[in-house]
Amino acid sequence: MSLVKYFSSVSLQDVRPSAEGTGFCLILFFFFSCPFAITVISSIHFRDFGENPPPLPSRHKILEYLGNSSSIPSTFLLSGIPGLEHMHIWISIPLCFMYLVSILGNCMILFIIKTEPSLHKPMYLFLSMLALTDLGLSLCTLPTVLGIFWMGTREIGHNACFAQLFFIHCLSFLESSVLLSMAFDRFVAICHPLHYASILTNTAIGRIGLASLGRSVALILPLPFMLKRFPYCHSSVLSHSYCLHQEVMNLGCADIKANSIYGMFVIISTVGVDLLLIFFSYALIVHTVLSIASRAERLKALNTCVSHICAVLLFYTPMIGLSVIHRFGKQAPHLVQVVMGFMYLLVPPLMNPIVYSVKTKQIRDQVTRAFCY
């Protein structure tokens, strides 16, 4: 029997959810509900500053600001799309549609995997983790983005901003870990199909998920406290409709070298390591697939990886691009930063459910059945 036939026979075995998997899902549910609640509650004091906020101060005025404690604000100003403030209400329509599709799409994926026993397998359990992470990312930015484009409310308190950036970065690095776990799932399924069920048990999947969540929280938790110790000058205008560590860090009226070094360390130890391991996994997968004699079976094996490859490209491309722009592209047009920021946080949660619904036959069949019946 060929390698792919072995994989197919293993993947059709039913796997019952364990207590570890259920507990992990409950932890993720409460974890992903927090950013939405915190951002909404902390944003009640929003105030409209109009279309022409005060300009960002130059560095040579920092000492003057620090000398007068009353000149140091307790809020940041979020930004929409520069030059198109008069069209924000119209721009909010496609943004609202994207959020709606993202939230409903990921909820649909979770509902289908939960209610269909045939999908209680490692591949789909990892997919449910990805959907939960994407759902959390959408809920993190929803209040501030729609607040700006609907009501023109731009002000956000420091604590609310620090909470938002904690959840955004934590969930982003968690998604990177989930994508790495999904690459490992594909590696085991194709390269070691006979050991697939024994390696990726429900207990192992629960431990992988908890380790990924623990790594993300441990690495991102110091950032809000490091930012909180900074004084911030007048006109603390952010480039995006939400808070990011790189931007808030650059507004600090103090030495930001420690934050910059630690931020670079976090990116390298998470995104850098995860990407390297994903590439290594696919190198081994390609080597194994090329050893299969039948061309049809080679294509069949590679086809199981297409959805994951698309998810990897959708997530890492805008993430790396935005990070490069913030750190090295200071002269890049502001509109480029805004567009990359929206692509970074809106495109993956929007497109992942669509990609998996189109490219994964089991998900596609369940979606079709749900809409037809």
mmCIF file of C-alpha atoms in Angstrom:
data_model
loop_
_atom_site.group_PDB
_atom_site.id
_atom_site.type_symbol
_atom_site.label_atom_id
_atom_site.label_comp_id
_atom_site.label_asym_id
_atom_site.label_seq_id
_atom_site.Cartn_x
_atom_site.Cartn_y
_atom_site.Cartn_z
ATOM 1 C CA MET A 1 0.000 0.000 0.000
ATOM 2 C CA SER A 2 1.353 3.435 -0.915
ATOM 3 C CA LEU A 3 2.295 6.233 1.454
ATOM 4 C CA VAL A 4 -0.726 8.356 0.644
ATOM 5 C CA LYS A 5 -3.109 5.407 1.072
ATOM 6 C CA TYR A 6 -1.633 4.847 4.525
ATOM 7 C CA PHE A 7 -2.211 8.504 5.327
ATOM 8 C CA SER A 8 -5.774 8.369 4.062
ATOM 9 C CA SER A 9 -6.597 5.312 6.147
ATOM 10 C CA VAL A 10 -5.202 6.934 9.266
ATOM 11 C CA SER A 11 -6.907 10.293 8.734
ATOM 12 C CA LEU A 12 -10.342 8.640 8.568
ATOM 13 C CA GLN A 13 -10.112 7.273 12.098
ATOM 14 C CA ASP A 14 -12.378 8.949 14.586
ATOM 15 C CA VAL A 15 -10.717 10.777 17.445
ATOM 16 C CA ARG A 16 -12.821 11.690 20.439
ATOM 17 C CA PRO A 17 -12.127 15.012 22.129
ATOM 18 C CA SER A 18 -10.401 14.608 25.473
ATOM 19 C CA ALA A 19 -10.668 16.598 28.674
ATOM 20 C CA GLU A 20 -7.371 18.321 27.861
ATOM 21 C CA GLY A 21 -8.686 19.524 24.501
ATOM 22 C CA THR A 22 -11.965 20.743 26.038
ATOM 23 C CA GLY A 23 -10.150 22.579 28.808
ATOM 24 C CA PHE A 24 -7.810 24.223 26.355
ATOM 25 C CA CYS A 25 -10.749 25.432 24.247
ATOM 26 C CA LEU A 26 -12.379 26.952 27.354
ATOM 27 C CA ILE A 27 -9.132 28.742 28.241
ATOM 28 C CA LEU A 28 -8.880 30.127 24.721
ATOM 29 C CA PHE A 29 -12.532 31.262 24.803
ATOM 30 C CA PHE A 30 -12.049 33.376 27.937
ATOM 31 C CA PHE A 31 -8.643 34.576 26.730
ATOM 32 C CA PHE A 32 -10.078 35.798 23.416
ATOM 33 C CA SER A 33 -13.144 37.383 25.041
ATOM 34 C CA CYS A 34 -10.986 39.620 27.252
ATOM 35 C CA PRO A 35 -9.532 41.961 24.579
ATOM 36 C CA PHE A 36 -12.960 42.917 23.248
ATOM 37 C CA ALA A 37 -14.373 43.605 26.733
ATOM 38 C CA ILE A 38 -11.305 45.508 27.949
ATOM 39 C CA THR A 39 -11.099 47.684 24.838
ATOM 40 C CA VAL A 40 -14.807 48.537 24.919
ATOM 41 C CA ILE A 41 -14.897 49.360 28.644
ATOM 42 C CA SER A 42 -11.674 51.359 28.532
ATOM 43 C CA SER A 43 -12.745 53.297 25.435
ATOM 44 C CA ILE A 44 -15.918 54.812 26.890
ATOM 45 C CA HIS A 45 -14.167 58.135 27.448
ATOM 46 C CA PHE A 46 -13.365 58.588 23.736
ATOM 47 C CA ARG A 47 -13.453 62.206 22.585
ATOM 48 C CA ASP A 48 -13.478 63.669 19.084
ATOM 49 C CA PHE A 49 -10.493 65.830 18.224
ATOM 50 C CA GLY A 50 -11.669 66.648 14.715
ATOM 51 C CA GLU A 51 -9.869 66.134 11.444
ATOM 52 C CA ASN A 52 -6.775 68.206 12.326
ATOM 53 C CA PRO A 53 -5.149 66.890 15.523
ATOM 54 C CA PRO A 54 -2.181 68.761 17.023
ATOM 55 C CA PRO A 55 1.135 67.927 15.288
ATOM 56 C CA LEU A 56 3.620 65.483 16.773
ATOM 57 C CA PRO A 57 6.283 67.370 18.799
ATOM 58 C CA SER A 58 9.885 67.519 17.698
ATOM 59 C CA ARG A 59 12.549 65.881 19.807
ATOM 60 C CA HIS A 60 14.148 69.164 20.835
ATOM 61 C CA LYS A 61 10.940 70.109 22.713
ATOM 62 C CA ILE A 62 10.866 66.991 24.848
ATOM 63 C CA LEU A 63 12.678 68.579 27.808
ATOM 64 C CA GLU A 64 10.272 71.497 27.720
ATOM 65 C CA TYR A 65 7.332 69.124 27.916
ATOM 66 C CA LEU A 66 8.907 67.069 30.679
ATOM 67 C CA GLY A 67 9.524 70.242 32.663
ATOM 68 C CA ASN A 68 5.799 70.901 32.765
ATOM 69 C CA SER A 69 3.896 67.868 34.088
ATOM 70 C CA SER A 70 0.578 69.340 32.943
ATOM 71 C CA SER A 71 1.730 69.137 29.317
ATOM 72 C CA ILE A 72 2.090 65.346 29.410
ATOM 73 C CA PRO A 73 -1.180 63.761 28.198
ATOM 74 C CA SER A 74 -2.737 60.583 29.525
ATOM 75 C CA THR A 75 -4.140 59.520 26.166
ATOM 76 C CA PHE A 76 -3.058 58.606 22.646
ATOM 77 C CA LEU A 77 -4.748 59.659 19.412
ATOM 78 C CA LEU A 78 -5.559 56.878 16.960
ATOM 79 C CA SER A 79 -5.678 57.610 13.233
ATOM 80 C CA GLY A 80 -7.889 56.569 10.349
ATOM 81 C CA ILE A 81 -6.837 56.969 6.718
ATOM 82 C CA PRO A 82 -4.970 60.281 6.267
ATOM 83 C CA GLY A 83 -6.486 62.683 3.772
ATOM 84 C CA LEU A 84 -9.733 60.723 3.563
ATOM 85 C CA GLU A 85 -11.326 61.784 6.844
ATOM 86 C CA HIS A 86 -14.396 63.093 5.000
ATOM 87 C CA MET A 87 -14.945 59.606 3.539
ATOM 88 C CA HIS A 88 -14.514 57.629 6.759
ATOM 89 C CA ILE A 89 -18.222 56.868 7.035
ATOM 90 C CA TRP A 90 -18.148 55.303 3.554
ATOM 91 C CA ILE A 91 -14.902 53.454 4.196
ATOM 92 C CA SER A 92 -16.512 51.985 7.318
ATOM 93 C CA ILE A 93 -18.975 50.038 5.152
ATOM 94 C CA PRO A 94 -16.412 47.630 3.608
ATOM 95 C CA LEU A 95 -14.532 47.494 6.920
ATOM 96 C CA CYS A 96 -17.701 46.496 8.740
ATOM 97 C CA PHE A 97 -18.412 43.898 6.069
ATOM 98 C CA MET A 98 -14.903 42.455 6.445
ATOM 99 C CA TYR A 99 -15.281 42.217 10.216
ATOM 100 C CA LEU A 100 -18.685 40.589 9.833
ATOM 101 C CA VAL A 101 -17.411 37.996 7.344
ATOM 102 C CA SER A 102 -14.351 37.324 9.504
ATOM 103 C CA ILE A 103 -16.312 36.791 12.717
ATOM 104 C CA LEU A 104 -19.078 34.740 11.104
ATOM 105 C CA GLY A 105 -16.602 32.705 9.022
ATOM 106 C CA ASN A 106 -14.453 31.716 11.985
ATOM 107 C CA CYS A 107 -17.508 30.991 14.140
ATOM 108 C CA MET A 108 -18.821 28.782 11.332
ATOM 109 C CA ILE A 109 -15.535 26.840 11.197
ATOM 110 C CA LEU A 110 -15.652 26.315 14.965
ATOM 111 C CA PHE A 111 -19.306 25.258 14.877
ATOM 112 C CA ILE A 112 -18.740 22.760 12.056
ATOM 113 C CA ILE A 113 -15.720 21.160 13.748
ATOM 114 C CA LYS A 114 -17.554 21.024 17.093
ATOM 115 C CA THR A 115 -20.749 19.454 15.760
ATOM 116 C CA GLU A 116 -19.276 17.041 13.178
ATOM 117 C CA PRO A 117 -17.699 13.977 14.867
ATOM 118 C CA SER A 118 -15.816 13.013 11.698
ATOM 119 C CA LEU A 119 -13.800 16.250 12.027
ATOM 120 C CA HIS A 120 -12.546 15.496 15.546
ATOM 121 C CA LYS A 121 -9.048 14.812 14.216
ATOM 122 C CA PRO A 122 -5.684 16.521 14.789
ATOM 123 C CA MET A 123 -5.757 18.517 11.540
ATOM 124 C CA TYR A 124 -9.154 20.040 12.341
ATOM 125 C CA LEU A 125 -8.375 20.562 16.019
ATOM 126 C CA PHE A 126 -5.432 22.723 14.938
ATOM 127 C CA LEU A 127 -7.748 24.472 12.470
ATOM 128 C CA SER A 128 -10.134 25.260 15.328
ATOM 129 C CA MET A 129 -7.214 26.826 17.242
ATOM 130 C CA LEU A 130 -6.439 28.955 14.189
ATOM 131 C CA ALA A 131 -10.083 30.045 13.937
ATOM 132 C CA LEU A 132 -10.166 30.957 17.642
ATOM 133 C CA THR A 133 -7.002 33.032 17.263
ATOM 134 C CA ASP A 134 -8.362 34.840 14.202
ATOM 135 C CA LEU A 135 -11.606 35.514 16.052
ATOM 136 C CA GLY A 136 -9.645 37.030 18.939
ATOM 137 C CA LEU A 137 -7.639 39.272 16.590
ATOM 138 C CA SER A 138 -10.838 40.574 14.993
ATOM 139 C CA LEU A 139 -12.399 41.333 18.377
ATOM 140 C CA CYS A 140 -9.218 43.126 19.544
ATOM 141 C CA THR A 141 -9.393 45.873 16.923
ATOM 142 C CA LEU A 142 -13.144 46.022 16.244
ATOM 143 C CA PRO A 143 -14.078 48.692 18.882
ATOM 144 C CA THR A 144 -11.352 51.216 18.029
ATOM 145 C CA VAL A 145 -11.463 50.798 14.236
ATOM 146 C CA LEU A 146 -15.216 51.171 13.928
ATOM 147 C CA GLY A 147 -15.195 53.888 16.591
ATOM 148 C CA ILE A 148 -12.904 55.988 14.409
ATOM 149 C CA PHE A 149 -14.635 55.367 11.092
ATOM 150 C CA TRP A 150 -18.199 55.562 12.445
ATOM 151 C CA MET A 151 -18.018 58.288 15.089
ATOM 152 C CA GLY A 152 -14.629 59.909 14.576
ATOM 153 C CA THR A 153 -13.622 59.085 18.149
ATOM 154 C CA ARG A 154 -9.845 58.910 18.299
ATOM 155 C CA GLU A 155 -8.720 59.208 21.909
ATOM 156 C CA ILE A 156 -7.701 56.114 23.868
ATOM 157 C CA GLY A 157 -6.233 55.994 27.356
ATOM 158 C CA HIS A 158 -2.765 54.672 27.980
ATOM 159 C CA ASN A 159 -3.925 51.638 29.944
ATOM 160 C CA ALA A 160 -6.517 50.715 27.303
ATOM 161 C CA CYS A 161 -3.862 51.091 24.606
ATOM 162 C CA PHE A 162 -1.382 48.904 26.484
ATOM 163 C CA ALA A 163 -4.063 46.255 27.014
ATOM 164 C CA GLN A 164 -4.990 46.304 23.339
ATOM 165 C CA LEU A 165 -1.417 45.981 22.089
ATOM 166 C CA PHE A 166 -0.808 43.138 24.559
ATOM 167 C CA PHE A 167 -3.688 41.111 23.117
ATOM 168 C CA ILE A 168 -2.864 41.995 19.502
ATOM 169 C CA HIS A 169 0.773 40.911 19.759
ATOM 170 C CA CYS A 170 0.012 37.928 21.998
ATOM 171 C CA LEU A 171 -2.608 36.586 19.586
ATOM 172 C CA SER A 172 -0.378 37.284 16.583
ATOM 173 C CA PHE A 173 2.481 35.240 18.015
ATOM 174 C CA LEU A 174 0.003 32.573 19.111
ATOM 175 C CA GLU A 175 -1.211 32.335 15.509
ATOM 176 C CA SER A 176 2.402 31.918 14.405
ATOM 177 C CA SER A 177 2.729 29.004 16.845
ATOM 178 C CA VAL A 178 -0.526 27.460 15.588
ATOM 179 C CA LEU A 179 0.696 27.662 11.987
ATOM 180 C CA LEU A 180 3.896 25.908 13.054
ATOM 181 C CA SER A 181 1.824 23.207 14.776
ATOM 182 C CA MET A 182 -0.217 22.745 11.602
ATOM 183 C CA ALA A 183 3.015 22.376 9.606
ATOM 184 C CA PHE A 184 4.127 19.677 12.052
ATOM 185 C CA ASP A 185 0.739 17.978 11.573
ATOM 186 C CA ARG A 186 1.266 17.891 7.795
ATOM 187 C CA PHE A 187 4.830 16.622 8.252
ATOM 188 C CA VAL A 188 3.745 13.707 10.444
ATOM 189 C CA ALA A 189 0.761 12.892 8.214
ATOM 190 C CA ILE A 190 2.833 12.680 5.024
ATOM 191 C CA CYS A 191 6.259 11.574 6.232
ATOM 192 C CA HIS A 192 5.169 9.207 9.048
ATOM 193 C CA PRO A 193 1.565 8.215 8.240
ATOM 194 C CA LEU A 194 1.676 4.932 10.189
ATOM 195 C CA HIS A 195 2.516 6.816 13.418
ATOM 196 C CA TYR A 196 0.144 9.746 12.818
ATOM 197 C CA ALA A 197 -2.549 8.732 15.309
ATOM 198 C CA SER A 198 -0.051 7.653 17.976
ATOM 199 C CA ILE A 199 2.012 10.865 17.774
ATOM 200 C CA LEU A 200 -0.757 13.461 17.521
ATOM 201 C CA THR A 201 -3.042 12.293 20.298
ATOM 202 C CA ASN A 202 -5.561 14.643 21.909
ATOM 203 C CA THR A 203 -3.305 14.939 24.947
ATOM 204 C CA ALA A 204 -0.351 15.916 22.755
ATOM 205 C CA ILE A 205 -2.466 18.468 20.873
ATOM 206 C CA GLY A 206 -3.667 20.005 24.151
ATOM 207 C CA ARG A 207 -0.088 20.299 25.409
ATOM 208 C CA ILE A 208 1.047 21.871 22.141
ATOM 209 C CA GLY A 209 -1.754 24.429 22.403
ATOM 210 C CA LEU A 210 -1.027 25.267 26.034
ATOM 211 C CA ALA A 211 2.714 25.569 25.325
ATOM 212 C CA SER A 212 2.012 27.928 22.423
ATOM 213 C CA LEU A 213 -0.290 30.060 24.557
ATOM 214 C CA GLY A 214 2.188 30.104 27.437
ATOM 215 C CA ARG A 215 5.061 31.158 25.182
ATOM 216 C CA SER A 216 3.067 34.031 23.707
ATOM 217 C CA VAL A 217 1.849 35.334 27.068
ATOM 218 C CA ALA A 218 5.291 35.040 28.698
ATOM 219 C CA LEU A 219 7.047 36.948 25.902
ATOM 220 C CA ILE A 220 4.460 39.721 25.467
ATOM 221 C CA LEU A 221 3.522 40.297 29.116
ATOM 222 C CA PRO A 222 6.579 42.509 29.885
ATOM 223 C CA LEU A 223 5.800 44.934 27.020
ATOM 224 C CA PRO A 224 2.922 46.872 28.642
ATOM 225 C CA PHE A 225 4.935 47.331 31.839
ATOM 226 C CA MET A 226 7.988 48.496 29.875
ATOM 227 C CA LEU A 227 5.832 51.024 28.007
ATOM 228 C CA LYS A 228 4.012 52.191 31.133
ATOM 229 C CA ARG A 229 7.214 53.506 32.699
ATOM 230 C CA PHE A 230 7.720 56.004 29.829
ATOM 231 C CA PRO A 231 6.487 59.599 29.922
ATOM 232 C CA TYR A 232 4.665 60.596 26.711
ATOM 233 C CA CYS A 233 4.678 64.073 25.198
ATOM 234 C CA HIS A 234 1.892 66.146 23.690
ATOM 235 C CA SER A 235 0.141 65.061 20.487
ATOM 236 C CA SER A 236 0.823 61.357 20.900
ATOM 237 C CA VAL A 237 -0.634 60.515 17.490
ATOM 238 C CA LEU A 238 -0.503 56.874 16.377
ATOM 239 C CA SER A 239 -0.482 55.904 12.711
ATOM 240 C CA HIS A 240 -3.105 53.165 12.971
ATOM 241 C CA SER A 241 -6.621 52.669 14.290
ATOM 242 C CA TYR A 242 -5.239 50.448 17.055
ATOM 243 C CA CYS A 243 -2.150 50.291 19.259
ATOM 244 C CA LEU A 244 1.075 48.505 18.325
ATOM 245 C CA HIS A 245 4.210 48.231 20.433
ATOM 246 C CA GLN A 246 6.526 49.637 17.770
ATOM 247 C CA GLU A 247 4.501 52.825 17.434
ATOM 248 C CA VAL A 248 3.811 53.453 21.114
ATOM 249 C CA MET A 249 7.465 52.795 21.895
ATOM 250 C CA ASN A 250 8.593 55.510 19.461
ATOM 251 C CA LEU A 251 6.394 58.087 21.212
ATOM 252 C CA GLY A 252 8.137 57.629 24.546
ATOM 253 C CA CYS A 253 10.082 60.649 25.799
ATOM 254 C CA ALA A 254 12.907 58.504 27.164
ATOM 255 C CA ASP A 255 15.528 55.989 26.110
ATOM 256 C CA ILE A 256 13.710 53.225 24.184
ATOM 257 C CA LYS A 257 16.770 51.071 23.503
ATOM 258 C CA ALA A 258 15.711 48.330 25.930
ATOM 259 C CA ASN A 259 12.246 48.112 24.368
ATOM 260 C CA SER A 260 13.694 48.012 20.873
ATOM 261 C CA ILE A 261 16.154 45.231 21.722
ATOM 262 C CA TYR A 262 13.543 43.193 23.568
ATOM 263 C CA GLY A 263 11.015 43.668 20.752
ATOM 264 C CA MET A 264 13.554 42.425 18.216
ATOM 265 C CA PHE A 265 14.353 39.442 20.446
ATOM 266 C CA VAL A 266 10.658 38.531 20.682
ATOM 267 C CA ILE A 267 10.184 38.695 16.911
ATOM 268 C CA ILE A 268 13.260 36.579 16.198
ATOM 269 C CA SER A 269 12.441 33.986 18.888
ATOM 270 C CA THR A 270 8.844 33.594 17.705
ATOM 271 C CA VAL A 271 8.254 34.565 14.085
ATOM 272 C CA GLY A 272 11.842 33.886 13.022
ATOM 273 C CA VAL A 273 12.069 30.462 14.662
ATOM 274 C CA ASP A 274 8.540 29.462 13.592
ATOM 275 C CA LEU A 275 9.139 30.417 9.963
ATOM 276 C CA LEU A 276 12.442 28.543 9.896
ATOM 277 C CA LEU A 277 10.817 25.390 11.293
ATOM 278 C CA ILE A 278 7.900 25.682 8.845
ATOM 279 C CA PHE A 279 10.315 25.879 5.918
ATOM 280 C CA PHE A 280 12.244 22.914 7.298
ATOM 281 C CA SER A 281 9.016 20.892 7.658
ATOM 282 C CA TYR A 282 8.040 21.559 4.070
ATOM 283 C CA ALA A 283 11.526 20.712 2.828
ATOM 284 C CA LEU A 284 11.119 17.269 4.420
ATOM 285 C CA ILE A 285 7.573 16.996 3.038
ATOM 286 C CA VAL A 286 8.729 17.785 -0.506
ATOM 287 C CA HIS A 287 11.569 15.269 -0.185
ATOM 288 C CA THR A 288 9.110 12.579 0.904
ATOM 289 C CA VAL A 289 6.550 13.434 -1.780
ATOM 290 C CA LEU A 290 9.150 13.306 -4.549
ATOM 291 C CA SER A 291 9.954 9.728 -3.551
ATOM 292 C CA ILE A 292 6.373 8.632 -4.341
ATOM 293 C CA ALA A 293 6.252 6.864 -7.702
ATOM 294 C CA SER A 294 2.734 7.829 -8.790
ATOM 295 C CA ARG A 295 2.244 11.388 -10.015
ATOM 296 C CA ALA A 296 -1.417 11.332 -8.965
ATOM 297 C CA GLU A 297 -0.496 10.330 -5.416
ATOM 298 C CA ARG A 298 2.190 13.028 -5.263
ATOM 299 C CA LEU A 299 -0.386 15.667 -6.220
ATOM 300 C CA LYS A 300 -2.863 14.236 -3.747
ATOM 301 C CA ALA A 301 -0.332 14.458 -0.916
ATOM 302 C CA LEU A 302 0.680 18.030 -1.805
ATOM 303 C CA ASN A 303 -2.953 19.071 -2.130
ATOM 304 C CA THR A 304 -3.425 18.450 1.601
ATOM 305 C CA CYS A 305 -0.879 21.232 2.257
ATOM 306 C CA VAL A 306 -2.291 23.933 -0.046
ATOM 307 C CA SER A 307 -4.650 25.458 2.536
ATOM 308 C CA HIS A 308 -1.901 25.668 5.149
ATOM 309 C CA ILE A 309 0.573 27.226 2.702
ATOM 310 C CA CYS A 310 -2.021 29.892 1.841
ATOM 311 C CA ALA A 311 -2.597 30.592 5.558
ATOM 312 C CA VAL A 312 1.169 30.940 6.120
ATOM 313 C CA LEU A 313 1.536 33.424 3.244
ATOM 314 C CA LEU A 314 -1.536 35.418 4.314
ATOM 315 C CA PHE A 315 -0.210 35.774 7.853
ATOM 316 C CA TYR A 316 3.542 36.233 7.543
ATOM 317 C CA THR A 317 3.707 38.475 4.445
ATOM 318 C CA PRO A 318 1.872 41.523 5.885
ATOM 319 C CA MET A 319 3.288 40.899 9.368
ATOM 320 C CA ILE A 320 6.900 41.000 8.193
ATOM 321 C CA GLY A 321 6.175 43.892 5.844
ATOM 322 C CA LEU A 322 4.634 46.014 8.611
ATOM 323 C CA SER A 323 7.475 45.217 11.019
ATOM 324 C CA VAL A 324 10.084 46.217 8.418
ATOM 325 C CA ILE A 325 8.258 49.473 7.679
ATOM 326 C CA HIS A 326 8.042 50.407 11.360
ATOM 327 C CA ARG A 327 11.703 49.677 12.049
ATOM 328 C CA PHE A 328 13.480 50.615 8.834
ATOM 329 C CA GLY A 329 11.005 52.401 6.537
ATOM 330 C CA LYS A 330 10.631 55.724 8.330
ATOM 331 C CA GLN A 331 10.421 57.554 4.987
ATOM 332 C CA ALA A 332 7.672 55.324 3.604
ATOM 333 C CA PRO A 333 4.387 57.145 2.826
ATOM 334 C CA HIS A 334 1.987 57.143 5.754
ATOM 335 C CA LEU A 335 -0.725 55.617 3.590
ATOM 336 C CA VAL A 336 1.505 52.560 3.018
ATOM 337 C CA GLN A 337 1.792 52.014 6.773
ATOM 338 C CA VAL A 338 -1.980 52.291 7.201
ATOM 339 C CA VAL A 339 -2.735 49.840 4.383
ATOM 340 C CA MET A 340 -0.145 47.335 5.623
ATOM 341 C CA GLY A 341 -1.588 47.651 9.129
ATOM 342 C CA PHE A 342 -5.076 46.777 7.930
ATOM 343 C CA MET A 343 -3.730 43.883 5.847
ATOM 344 C CA TYR A 344 -1.838 42.571 8.879
ATOM 345 C CA LEU A 345 -4.868 42.319 11.172
ATOM 346 C CA LEU A 346 -7.856 42.071 8.809
ATOM 347 C CA VAL A 347 -6.779 39.891 5.883
ATOM 348 C CA PRO A 348 -5.749 36.639 7.695
ATOM 349 C CA PRO A 349 -8.932 36.385 9.841
ATOM 350 C CA LEU A 350 -11.003 37.219 6.761
ATOM 351 C CA MET A 351 -9.340 34.883 4.274
ATOM 352 C CA ASN A 352 -8.465 31.828 6.392
ATOM 353 C CA PRO A 353 -12.074 30.575 6.727
ATOM 354 C CA ILE A 354 -12.600 31.167 2.998
ATOM 355 C CA VAL A 355 -9.407 29.333 2.025
ATOM 356 C CA TYR A 356 -10.141 26.316 4.238
ATOM 357 C CA SER A 357 -13.782 26.212 3.143
ATOM 358 C CA VAL A 358 -12.759 26.161 -0.530
ATOM 359 C CA LYS A 359 -9.671 23.942 -0.430
ATOM 360 C CA THR A 360 -10.596 21.414 2.304
ATOM 361 C CA LYS A 361 -13.200 18.965 1.025
ATOM 362 C CA GLN A 362 -14.504 17.941 4.448
ATOM 363 C CA ILE A 363 -15.061 21.571 5.503
ATOM 364 C CA ARG A 364 -16.520 22.451 2.114
ATOM 365 C CA ASP A 365 -18.994 19.578 2.265
ATOM 366 C CA GLN A 366 -20.166 20.583 5.732
ATOM 367 C CA VAL A 367 -20.533 24.242 4.719
ATOM 368 C CA THR A 368 -22.506 23.232 1.629
ATOM 369 C CA ARG A 369 -24.730 20.971 3.696
ATOM 370 C CA ALA A 370 -25.342 23.728 6.257
ATOM 371 C CA PHE A 371 -26.415 26.255 3.610
ATOM 372 C CA CYS A 372 -28.389 23.817 1.473
ATOM 373 C CA TYR A 373 -30.308 22.224 4.307
#
